[in-house]
Amino acid sequence: MTRSKTKVQGKRILLIVGGGIAAYKALELVRRLKEGGASVRVILTKGGAEFVTPLSFSVLSEEKTFTDLFDLKEEAEIGHIRLSREADHVVVAPATADLLAKMATGTASDLASTVLLATDKRVLVAPAMNVRMWQHPATRRNVTTLRADGIHFVGPDEGEMACGEFGPGRMAEPEAIVSAIARLLSEKQKGPLTGRHVLITSGPTHEPLDPVRYIANRSSGKQGHALARAALALGARVTLVSGPVNLPNIRGVNAVKVETAQEMLDAVLDALPADIALCAAAVADWRASAEAAQKLKKERGADVSLSLAQNPDILATIAIPGPQRPELVIGFAAETRNVVDHARAKRRAKGADWIVANDVSAATGIMGGDRTQVHLVTGAGVEDWPAMSKDEMAARLLARAAESLSSVRSAAE
């Protein structure tokens, strides 16, 4: 354990315990991870609870043990998403044939399988099952699929089983699982954007009128932050320039917090060069020509006139051809009418490569919500994407962006 301690020290491990006699070994796994300095949260499946109690894991982990997808309090806080995103690494031990099948087919029928479908972290599985089940063609197909999906395996070991048979199917020993976790945590995760710098703007800007009031909009920053998570998951170095939002920082992302459009432009220019720029912020078009030094007072019967000036155009500025221009510049267009026509015009006027456009009319619920429906406008035409979560849209868009950069590089070579 001493050698692995520094590699799991301070890491957050989410352990999913499947059903089977090997579930008792998961208690020892929790103990060893805690000794190594890791924090451990446990999801105990219904089958796993037939062999080990939730209380046993709670005592060892010093955390609540999670069992139910339909826990009212947890799911009011989107528990299955929170659990998957707050971990540094997800481990399934024991991973039964049933759990492997659910993972391979994308089934989400309980808390464990739903978390596995929602996670953006690397997953390590320690299979444990009867030798005939491990050797069955269906299990072999599932394992092949999971390996292709990037799932990591430790074991199974070969030996005598509780059922009396002998062969491969025994869960790897806790010490071997801890070593596998430490090894994966020490490896830099590679993806199609590894070595690339992705620059993202997010949220609104606040343009002060006086020390109390400001001009702003209803942007929540959820889409921009989803883009940052997606870029990070693909291996990119990510700079997120964000206006005032009520969202937590993203671990591993360089966050630059600003308030005004001018501050956002300055931060963006300071962050260049970048390979991809995604201008998802809803920047205020105007600011006060002169900010009042004192609070503007309301006087009975008197109207107040405001003199406004245009803010700098961040998207158009970074899209100007030159050595600092990112290879791929993507703008966002939040519209309430003639969405595609306005997006086409914006792409031409700003010099952007792509525009992601959507209808943010109040009836859509997109502004400030968790779902979106977009049109991707490129030089080749318009793609109408179906409704999906903002995280799903971000992952799809960044995958397309990575593919586009790869194609450009291949053509140049």
Short mmCIF file of C-alpha atoms in Angstrom, two decimals:
data_model
loop_
_atom_site.label_atom_id
_atom_site.label_comp_id
_atom_site.label_asym_id
_atom_site.label_seq_id
_atom_site.Cartn_x
_atom_site.Cartn_y
_atom_site.Cartn_z
CA MET A 1 0.00 0.00 0.00
CA THR A 2 2.82 2.43 0.68
CA ARG A 3 3.83 2.63 -2.99
CA SER A 4 0.26 3.39 -4.14
CA LYS A 5 -0.51 5.84 -1.36
CA THR A 6 0.78 8.93 -3.10
CA LYS A 7 -1.09 8.00 -6.30
CA VAL A 8 -4.54 7.74 -4.67
CA GLN A 9 -3.90 10.39 -2.00
CA GLY A 10 -6.65 12.99 -2.14
CA LYS A 11 -8.51 11.24 -4.99
CA ARG A 12 -12.27 10.73 -4.94
CA ILE A 13 -13.24 7.16 -5.81
CA LEU A 14 -16.80 6.12 -6.61
CA LEU A 15 -17.11 2.37 -5.97
CA ILE A 16 -20.04 0.43 -7.44
CA VAL A 17 -20.56 -2.93 -5.73
CA GLY A 18 -22.40 -5.56 -7.76
CA GLY A 19 -24.13 -8.70 -6.51
CA GLY A 20 -22.16 -11.85 -5.80
CA ILE A 21 -20.16 -13.49 -3.06
CA ALA A 22 -17.14 -11.37 -4.04
CA ALA A 23 -18.98 -8.31 -2.69
CA TYR A 24 -17.37 -9.01 0.68
CA LYS A 25 -13.97 -8.23 -0.88
CA ALA A 26 -15.22 -4.73 -1.67
CA LEU A 27 -15.12 -3.96 2.07
CA GLU A 28 -11.38 -4.65 2.07
CA LEU A 29 -11.03 -2.54 -1.07
CA VAL A 30 -12.65 0.42 0.68
CA ARG A 31 -10.34 -0.01 3.66
CA ARG A 32 -7.22 -0.10 1.50
CA LEU A 33 -8.29 2.96 -0.51
CA LYS A 34 -8.95 4.89 2.69
CA GLU A 35 -5.53 3.87 4.02
CA GLY A 36 -4.04 5.24 0.80
CA GLY A 37 -5.58 8.64 1.47
CA ALA A 38 -8.50 8.42 -0.97
CA SER A 39 -12.09 9.32 -0.18
CA VAL A 40 -14.62 6.66 -1.18
CA ARG A 41 -18.31 6.80 -1.96
CA VAL A 42 -20.15 3.52 -2.45
CA ILE A 43 -23.13 2.64 -4.63
CA LEU A 44 -24.47 -0.72 -3.50
CA THR A 45 -26.69 -2.57 -5.97
CA LYS A 46 -29.73 -4.53 -4.86
CA GLY A 47 -27.81 -7.74 -5.52
CA GLY A 48 -24.79 -6.53 -3.61
CA ALA A 49 -26.96 -5.73 -0.60
CA GLU A 50 -27.88 -9.42 -0.42
CA PHE A 51 -24.28 -10.12 0.61
CA VAL A 52 -23.08 -6.97 2.43
CA THR A 53 -25.09 -4.33 4.26
CA PRO A 54 -25.07 -0.61 3.42
CA LEU A 55 -24.10 0.08 7.03
CA SER A 56 -20.85 -1.88 6.63
CA PHE A 57 -19.76 0.31 3.73
CA SER A 58 -20.90 3.51 5.45
CA VAL A 59 -18.81 2.70 8.54
CA LEU A 60 -15.67 1.95 6.50
CA SER A 61 -16.03 4.78 3.98
CA GLU A 62 -17.32 7.34 6.51
CA GLU A 63 -19.78 8.37 3.80
CA LYS A 64 -23.42 7.64 3.05
CA THR A 65 -23.91 4.46 1.01
CA PHE A 66 -26.17 5.04 -2.00
CA THR A 67 -28.64 2.38 -3.07
CA ASP A 68 -31.75 3.83 -4.67
CA LEU A 69 -32.15 5.68 -7.98
CA PHE A 70 -35.50 7.01 -6.84
CA ASP A 71 -34.31 8.54 -3.57
CA LEU A 72 -36.45 11.72 -3.49
CA LYS A 73 -33.86 13.91 -1.75
CA GLU A 74 -30.87 12.77 -3.80
CA GLU A 75 -32.62 12.89 -7.18
CA ALA A 76 -34.05 16.33 -6.41
CA GLU A 77 -30.38 17.32 -6.63
CA ILE A 78 -29.81 15.14 -9.75
CA GLY A 79 -27.98 12.59 -7.60
CA HIS A 80 -26.96 10.20 -10.38
CA ILE A 81 -25.28 13.06 -12.29
CA ARG A 82 -23.65 14.54 -9.20
CA LEU A 83 -22.21 11.20 -8.07
CA SER A 84 -20.69 10.52 -11.48
CA ARG A 85 -19.21 13.99 -11.93
CA GLU A 86 -17.81 14.54 -8.43
CA ALA A 87 -15.55 11.47 -8.62
CA ASP A 88 -12.02 11.33 -10.01
CA HIS A 89 -12.41 7.66 -10.90
CA VAL A 90 -15.23 5.08 -11.03
CA VAL A 91 -14.59 1.48 -10.00
CA VAL A 92 -17.00 -1.46 -10.37
CA ALA A 93 -16.05 -4.33 -8.03
CA PRO A 94 -17.39 -6.90 -8.26
CA ALA A 95 -18.60 -6.39 -11.83
CA THR A 96 -21.15 -9.12 -12.46
CA ALA A 97 -22.15 -10.45 -15.88
CA ASP A 98 -25.40 -8.51 -15.49
CA LEU A 99 -23.61 -5.22 -14.81
CA LEU A 100 -21.25 -5.74 -17.75
CA ALA A 101 -24.25 -6.40 -20.01
CA LYS A 102 -25.97 -3.23 -18.83
CA MET A 103 -22.83 -1.18 -19.42
CA ALA A 104 -22.32 -2.65 -22.91
CA THR A 105 -25.90 -1.94 -24.00
CA GLY A 106 -26.31 1.42 -22.27
CA THR A 107 -29.10 0.19 -20.02
CA ALA A 108 -30.00 2.50 -17.13
CA SER A 109 -32.39 0.54 -14.93
CA ASP A 110 -30.99 1.28 -11.46
CA LEU A 111 -28.70 3.77 -9.73
CA ALA A 112 -25.48 1.91 -10.58
CA SER A 113 -26.17 1.54 -14.32
CA THR A 114 -27.54 5.09 -14.57
CA VAL A 115 -24.40 6.54 -12.97
CA LEU A 116 -22.22 4.49 -15.31
CA LEU A 117 -24.12 5.84 -18.29
CA ALA A 118 -23.86 9.42 -17.03
CA THR A 119 -20.22 9.48 -15.98
CA ASP A 120 -17.52 11.42 -17.81
CA LYS A 121 -14.71 9.74 -15.84
CA ARG A 122 -12.61 6.69 -16.63
CA VAL A 123 -14.12 3.44 -15.40
CA LEU A 124 -12.26 0.39 -14.05
CA VAL A 125 -14.14 -2.89 -13.68
CA ALA A 126 -13.13 -5.99 -11.72
CA PRO A 127 -15.25 -8.86 -13.13
CA ALA A 128 -16.45 -11.63 -10.84
CA MET A 129 -18.67 -14.49 -12.00
CA ASN A 130 -18.85 -18.21 -12.63
CA VAL A 131 -16.29 -19.44 -15.14
CA ARG A 132 -19.02 -20.54 -17.59
CA MET A 133 -20.59 -17.09 -17.44
CA TRP A 134 -17.21 -15.42 -18.04
CA GLN A 135 -16.55 -17.66 -21.04
CA HIS A 136 -20.04 -17.33 -22.51
CA PRO A 137 -20.09 -15.71 -25.98
CA ALA A 138 -22.48 -13.00 -24.78
CA THR A 139 -20.09 -11.96 -22.01
CA ARG A 140 -17.12 -12.06 -24.40
CA ARG A 141 -19.02 -9.77 -26.81
CA ASN A 142 -19.84 -7.39 -23.97
CA VAL A 143 -16.23 -7.28 -22.80
CA THR A 144 -15.05 -6.56 -26.35
CA THR A 145 -17.58 -3.72 -26.63
CA LEU A 146 -16.59 -2.24 -23.28
CA ARG A 147 -12.88 -2.34 -24.07
CA ALA A 148 -13.61 -0.53 -27.35
CA ASP A 149 -15.57 2.05 -25.35
CA GLY A 150 -12.50 2.74 -23.23
CA ILE A 151 -13.48 0.75 -20.12
CA HIS A 152 -10.47 -0.62 -18.21
CA PHE A 153 -10.32 -4.13 -16.72
CA VAL A 154 -8.44 -5.70 -13.83
CA GLY A 155 -8.76 -9.48 -13.66
CA PRO A 156 -10.55 -11.74 -13.41
CA ASP A 157 -8.18 -14.11 -11.65
CA GLU A 158 -8.14 -17.85 -12.10
CA GLY A 159 -8.80 -20.21 -9.20
CA GLU A 160 -11.36 -22.13 -7.21
CA MET A 161 -14.74 -20.44 -6.89
CA ALA A 162 -17.47 -20.46 -4.27
CA CYS A 163 -19.59 -22.59 -6.62
CA GLY A 164 -16.89 -25.30 -6.58
CA GLU A 165 -15.71 -24.81 -10.16
CA PHE A 166 -12.19 -23.79 -11.15
CA GLY A 167 -11.09 -21.30 -13.80
CA PRO A 168 -11.11 -17.59 -14.67
CA GLY A 169 -13.84 -15.60 -12.98
CA ARG A 170 -12.54 -14.78 -9.49
CA MET A 171 -12.49 -11.06 -8.67
CA ALA A 172 -9.00 -9.60 -8.50
CA GLU A 173 -7.67 -9.10 -5.00
CA PRO A 174 -8.20 -5.66 -3.41
CA GLU A 175 -4.48 -4.87 -3.48
CA ALA A 176 -4.36 -5.53 -7.25
CA ILE A 177 -7.42 -3.32 -7.78
CA VAL A 178 -5.84 -0.47 -5.79
CA SER A 179 -2.66 -0.80 -7.87
CA ALA A 180 -4.72 -0.67 -11.09
CA ILE A 181 -6.55 2.45 -9.85
CA ALA A 182 -3.25 4.12 -8.93
CA ARG A 183 -1.77 3.28 -12.32
CA LEU A 184 -4.73 4.73 -14.22
CA LEU A 185 -4.78 7.87 -12.08
CA SER A 186 -1.09 8.43 -12.78
CA GLU A 187 -1.59 8.17 -16.54
CA LYS A 188 -2.55 11.29 -18.41
CA GLN A 189 -5.85 10.57 -20.11
CA LYS A 190 -5.51 10.98 -23.87
CA GLY A 191 -8.25 11.91 -26.25
CA PRO A 192 -8.72 13.41 -29.70
CA LEU A 193 -8.04 16.90 -28.30
CA THR A 194 -4.93 15.98 -26.32
CA GLY A 195 -2.32 18.69 -26.88
CA ARG A 196 -4.96 21.15 -28.09
CA HIS A 197 -6.03 24.38 -26.37
CA VAL A 198 -9.77 25.07 -26.31
CA LEU A 199 -10.92 28.59 -25.38
CA ILE A 200 -14.53 29.03 -24.28
CA THR A 201 -16.59 32.06 -23.24
CA SER A 202 -19.59 31.47 -21.02
CA GLY A 203 -22.40 33.22 -19.15
CA PRO A 204 -23.62 36.82 -19.33
CA THR A 205 -21.77 40.10 -18.92
CA HIS A 206 -22.80 42.81 -16.47
CA GLU A 207 -22.45 46.35 -17.79
CA PRO A 208 -22.71 48.87 -14.91
CA LEU A 209 -25.01 51.87 -15.12
CA ASP A 210 -24.10 53.08 -11.62
CA PRO A 211 -22.66 51.41 -8.49
CA VAL A 212 -25.96 49.49 -8.01
CA ARG A 213 -27.53 48.78 -11.41
CA TYR A 214 -26.29 47.07 -14.55
CA ILE A 215 -27.38 45.86 -17.99
CA ALA A 216 -27.40 42.08 -18.36
CA ASN A 217 -29.35 39.15 -19.78
CA ARG A 218 -30.75 35.82 -18.60
CA SER A 219 -27.82 33.58 -19.57
CA SER A 220 -27.06 30.93 -16.92
CA GLY A 221 -23.70 29.84 -18.32
CA LYS A 222 -24.82 26.18 -18.35
CA GLN A 223 -24.03 25.66 -22.02
CA GLY A 224 -20.58 27.22 -21.85
CA HIS A 225 -19.67 25.21 -18.78
CA ALA A 226 -20.95 22.03 -20.45
CA LEU A 227 -18.64 22.78 -23.39
CA ALA A 228 -15.71 23.11 -20.97
CA ARG A 229 -16.47 19.70 -19.44
CA ALA A 230 -16.75 18.11 -22.87
CA ALA A 231 -13.45 19.59 -24.09
CA LEU A 232 -11.70 18.47 -20.91
CA ALA A 233 -13.07 14.93 -21.33
CA LEU A 234 -11.50 14.80 -24.82
CA GLY A 235 -8.07 15.66 -23.40
CA ALA A 236 -7.90 19.37 -24.21
CA ARG A 237 -6.30 22.11 -22.16
CA VAL A 238 -9.30 24.32 -21.45
CA THR A 239 -9.56 28.03 -20.68
CA LEU A 240 -13.05 29.11 -19.61
CA VAL A 241 -13.66 32.86 -19.59
CA SER A 242 -16.90 33.28 -17.68
CA GLY A 243 -19.13 36.18 -16.81
CA PRO A 244 -21.03 36.20 -13.49
CA VAL A 245 -22.73 32.79 -13.07
CA ASN A 246 -23.93 30.67 -10.17
CA LEU A 247 -22.02 27.55 -11.22
CA PRO A 248 -19.13 25.74 -9.50
CA ASN A 249 -15.62 25.73 -10.92
CA ILE A 250 -14.72 22.72 -13.05
CA ARG A 251 -11.76 20.74 -11.77
CA GLY A 252 -8.95 20.80 -14.32
CA VAL A 253 -10.26 23.85 -16.21
CA ASN A 254 -8.47 27.21 -16.13
CA ALA A 255 -11.32 29.53 -15.12
CA VAL A 256 -11.02 33.27 -15.73
CA LYS A 257 -13.86 35.26 -14.16
CA VAL A 258 -14.89 38.59 -15.62
CA GLU A 259 -17.86 40.96 -15.44
CA THR A 260 -17.95 43.27 -18.44
CA ALA A 261 -17.67 42.68 -22.18
CA GLN A 262 -14.38 44.60 -22.32
CA GLU A 263 -12.95 42.46 -19.51
CA MET A 264 -14.08 39.33 -21.38
CA LEU A 265 -12.42 40.48 -24.60
CA ASP A 266 -9.18 41.29 -22.77
CA ALA A 267 -9.19 37.85 -21.09
CA VAL A 268 -9.85 36.10 -24.41
CA LEU A 269 -7.00 37.91 -26.15
CA ASP A 270 -4.67 37.13 -23.25
CA ALA A 271 -5.58 33.42 -23.54
CA LEU A 272 -4.66 33.17 -27.24
CA PRO A 273 -3.33 31.28 -29.10
CA ALA A 274 -5.95 28.52 -29.08
CA ASP A 275 -6.85 25.74 -31.48
CA ILE A 276 -10.60 26.06 -31.00
CA ALA A 277 -12.60 29.05 -29.76
CA LEU A 278 -16.22 28.62 -28.72
CA CYS A 279 -17.94 31.93 -28.06
CA ALA A 280 -20.93 30.73 -26.05
CA ALA A 281 -21.20 33.77 -23.77
CA ALA A 282 -24.24 35.99 -24.09
CA VAL A 283 -22.34 39.27 -24.21
CA ALA A 284 -24.37 42.45 -23.67
CA ASP A 285 -24.48 44.41 -26.93
CA TRP A 286 -24.48 47.77 -25.18
CA ARG A 287 -22.98 49.49 -22.15
CA ALA A 288 -23.54 52.88 -20.62
CA SER A 289 -21.57 55.59 -22.39
CA ALA A 290 -20.55 56.84 -18.97
CA GLU A 291 -21.04 54.95 -15.70
CA ALA A 292 -22.58 57.17 -13.03
CA ALA A 293 -20.33 57.61 -10.01
CA GLN A 294 -23.33 57.65 -7.66
CA LYS A 295 -26.60 55.75 -7.65
CA LEU A 296 -29.07 57.25 -10.12
CA LYS A 297 -32.01 58.56 -8.09
CA LYS A 298 -35.60 58.35 -9.21
CA GLU A 299 -37.29 61.72 -9.22
CA ARG A 300 -41.08 61.99 -9.24
CA GLY A 301 -42.45 62.80 -12.67
CA ALA A 302 -39.03 62.82 -14.33
CA ASP A 303 -37.84 60.27 -16.88
CA VAL A 304 -34.22 59.20 -17.07
CA SER A 305 -32.41 59.01 -20.40
CA LEU A 306 -29.53 56.60 -20.81
CA SER A 307 -26.81 57.07 -23.38
CA LEU A 308 -25.55 53.70 -24.62
CA ALA A 309 -22.44 52.68 -26.54
CA GLN A 310 -21.78 49.45 -28.40
CA ASN A 311 -19.64 46.82 -26.70
CA PRO A 312 -16.71 45.19 -28.51
CA ASP A 313 -17.58 42.22 -30.69
CA ILE A 314 -15.56 39.33 -29.24
CA LEU A 315 -16.47 36.75 -31.88
CA ALA A 316 -15.66 39.06 -34.80
CA THR A 317 -12.41 40.16 -33.16
CA ILE A 318 -10.91 36.70 -32.71
CA ALA A 319 -12.17 35.55 -36.14
CA ILE A 320 -10.04 38.15 -37.94
CA PRO A 321 -7.49 36.30 -40.13
CA GLY A 322 -4.00 36.32 -38.69
CA PRO A 323 -1.47 34.27 -36.75
CA GLN A 324 -3.51 34.41 -33.53
CA ARG A 325 -6.77 33.24 -35.12
CA PRO A 326 -7.83 29.82 -33.82
CA GLU A 327 -8.09 27.06 -36.43
CA LEU A 328 -11.78 26.68 -35.65
CA VAL A 329 -13.91 29.61 -34.48
CA ILE A 330 -17.43 28.68 -33.36
CA GLY A 331 -20.02 31.28 -32.45
CA PHE A 332 -23.41 30.87 -30.81
CA ALA A 333 -26.62 32.59 -31.85
CA ALA A 334 -29.50 32.77 -29.38
CA GLU A 335 -32.49 33.91 -31.42
CA THR A 336 -36.24 34.27 -30.97
CA ARG A 337 -37.26 34.33 -34.65
CA ASN A 338 -35.84 33.42 -38.08
CA VAL A 339 -33.22 31.40 -36.23
CA VAL A 340 -31.40 29.80 -39.16
CA ASP A 341 -31.49 32.90 -41.38
CA HIS A 342 -30.04 35.06 -38.62
CA ALA A 343 -27.37 32.40 -37.91
CA ARG A 344 -26.31 32.26 -41.56
CA ALA A 345 -26.02 36.05 -41.65
CA LYS A 346 -24.06 36.07 -38.39
CA ARG A 347 -21.56 33.50 -39.65
CA ARG A 348 -20.83 35.63 -42.72
CA ALA A 349 -20.71 38.94 -40.86
CA LYS A 350 -18.48 37.75 -38.01
CA GLY A 351 -16.14 35.57 -40.04
CA ALA A 352 -16.86 32.49 -37.90
CA ASP A 353 -16.38 28.97 -39.19
CA TRP A 354 -19.48 27.56 -37.51
CA ILE A 355 -22.51 29.02 -35.77
CA VAL A 356 -24.57 27.05 -33.24
CA ALA A 357 -28.04 28.56 -33.28
CA ASN A 358 -31.10 27.93 -31.16
CA ASP A 359 -34.50 29.39 -30.39
CA VAL A 360 -34.46 30.85 -26.88
CA SER A 361 -38.03 32.10 -26.84
CA ALA A 362 -39.57 31.83 -23.38
CA ALA A 363 -41.75 28.91 -24.46
CA THR A 364 -38.71 26.73 -25.28
CA GLY A 365 -37.27 26.81 -21.74
CA ILE A 366 -33.76 26.70 -23.21
CA MET A 367 -32.48 29.93 -21.65
CA GLY A 368 -31.41 28.84 -18.17
CA GLY A 369 -32.64 25.26 -18.68
CA ASP A 370 -30.75 21.96 -18.92
CA ARG A 371 -31.83 20.97 -22.45
CA THR A 372 -31.40 22.54 -25.85
CA GLN A 373 -32.12 22.04 -29.53
CA VAL A 374 -29.69 23.55 -32.00
CA HIS A 375 -28.96 24.08 -35.66
CA LEU A 376 -25.30 23.78 -36.68
CA VAL A 377 -24.58 26.25 -39.48
CA THR A 378 -21.34 25.66 -41.39
CA GLY A 379 -20.00 26.52 -44.80
CA ALA A 380 -21.40 23.21 -46.02
CA GLY A 381 -24.97 23.90 -44.92
CA VAL A 382 -27.27 23.49 -41.93
CA GLU A 383 -27.69 20.49 -39.65
CA ASP A 384 -30.83 20.31 -37.49
CA TRP A 385 -29.94 18.46 -34.30
CA PRO A 386 -32.63 16.84 -32.13
CA ALA A 387 -33.45 18.03 -28.62
CA MET A 388 -30.92 16.81 -26.06
CA SER A 389 -29.27 17.84 -22.81
CA LYS A 390 -26.73 20.65 -22.93
CA ASP A 391 -24.02 18.19 -21.86
CA GLU A 392 -24.95 15.84 -24.72
CA MET A 393 -24.92 18.70 -27.21
CA ALA A 394 -21.53 19.86 -25.92
CA ALA A 395 -20.04 16.37 -26.25
CA ARG A 396 -21.38 16.02 -29.79
CA LEU A 397 -20.14 19.46 -30.84
CA LEU A 398 -16.63 18.97 -29.40
CA ALA A 399 -16.38 15.55 -31.04
CA ARG A 400 -17.24 17.19 -34.38
CA ALA A 401 -14.71 19.95 -33.73
CA ALA A 402 -11.98 17.41 -32.93
CA GLU A 403 -12.80 15.52 -36.11
CA SER A 404 -12.64 18.75 -38.13
CA LEU A 405 -9.19 19.65 -36.76
CA SER A 406 -7.95 16.14 -37.43
CA SER A 407 -9.17 16.32 -41.04
CA VAL A 408 -7.47 19.67 -41.59
CA ARG A 409 -4.19 18.35 -40.15
CA SER A 410 -4.36 15.18 -42.30
CA ALA A 411 -4.99 17.25 -45.43
CA ALA A 412 -2.02 19.51 -44.61
CA GLU A 413 0.25 16.50 -44.19
#
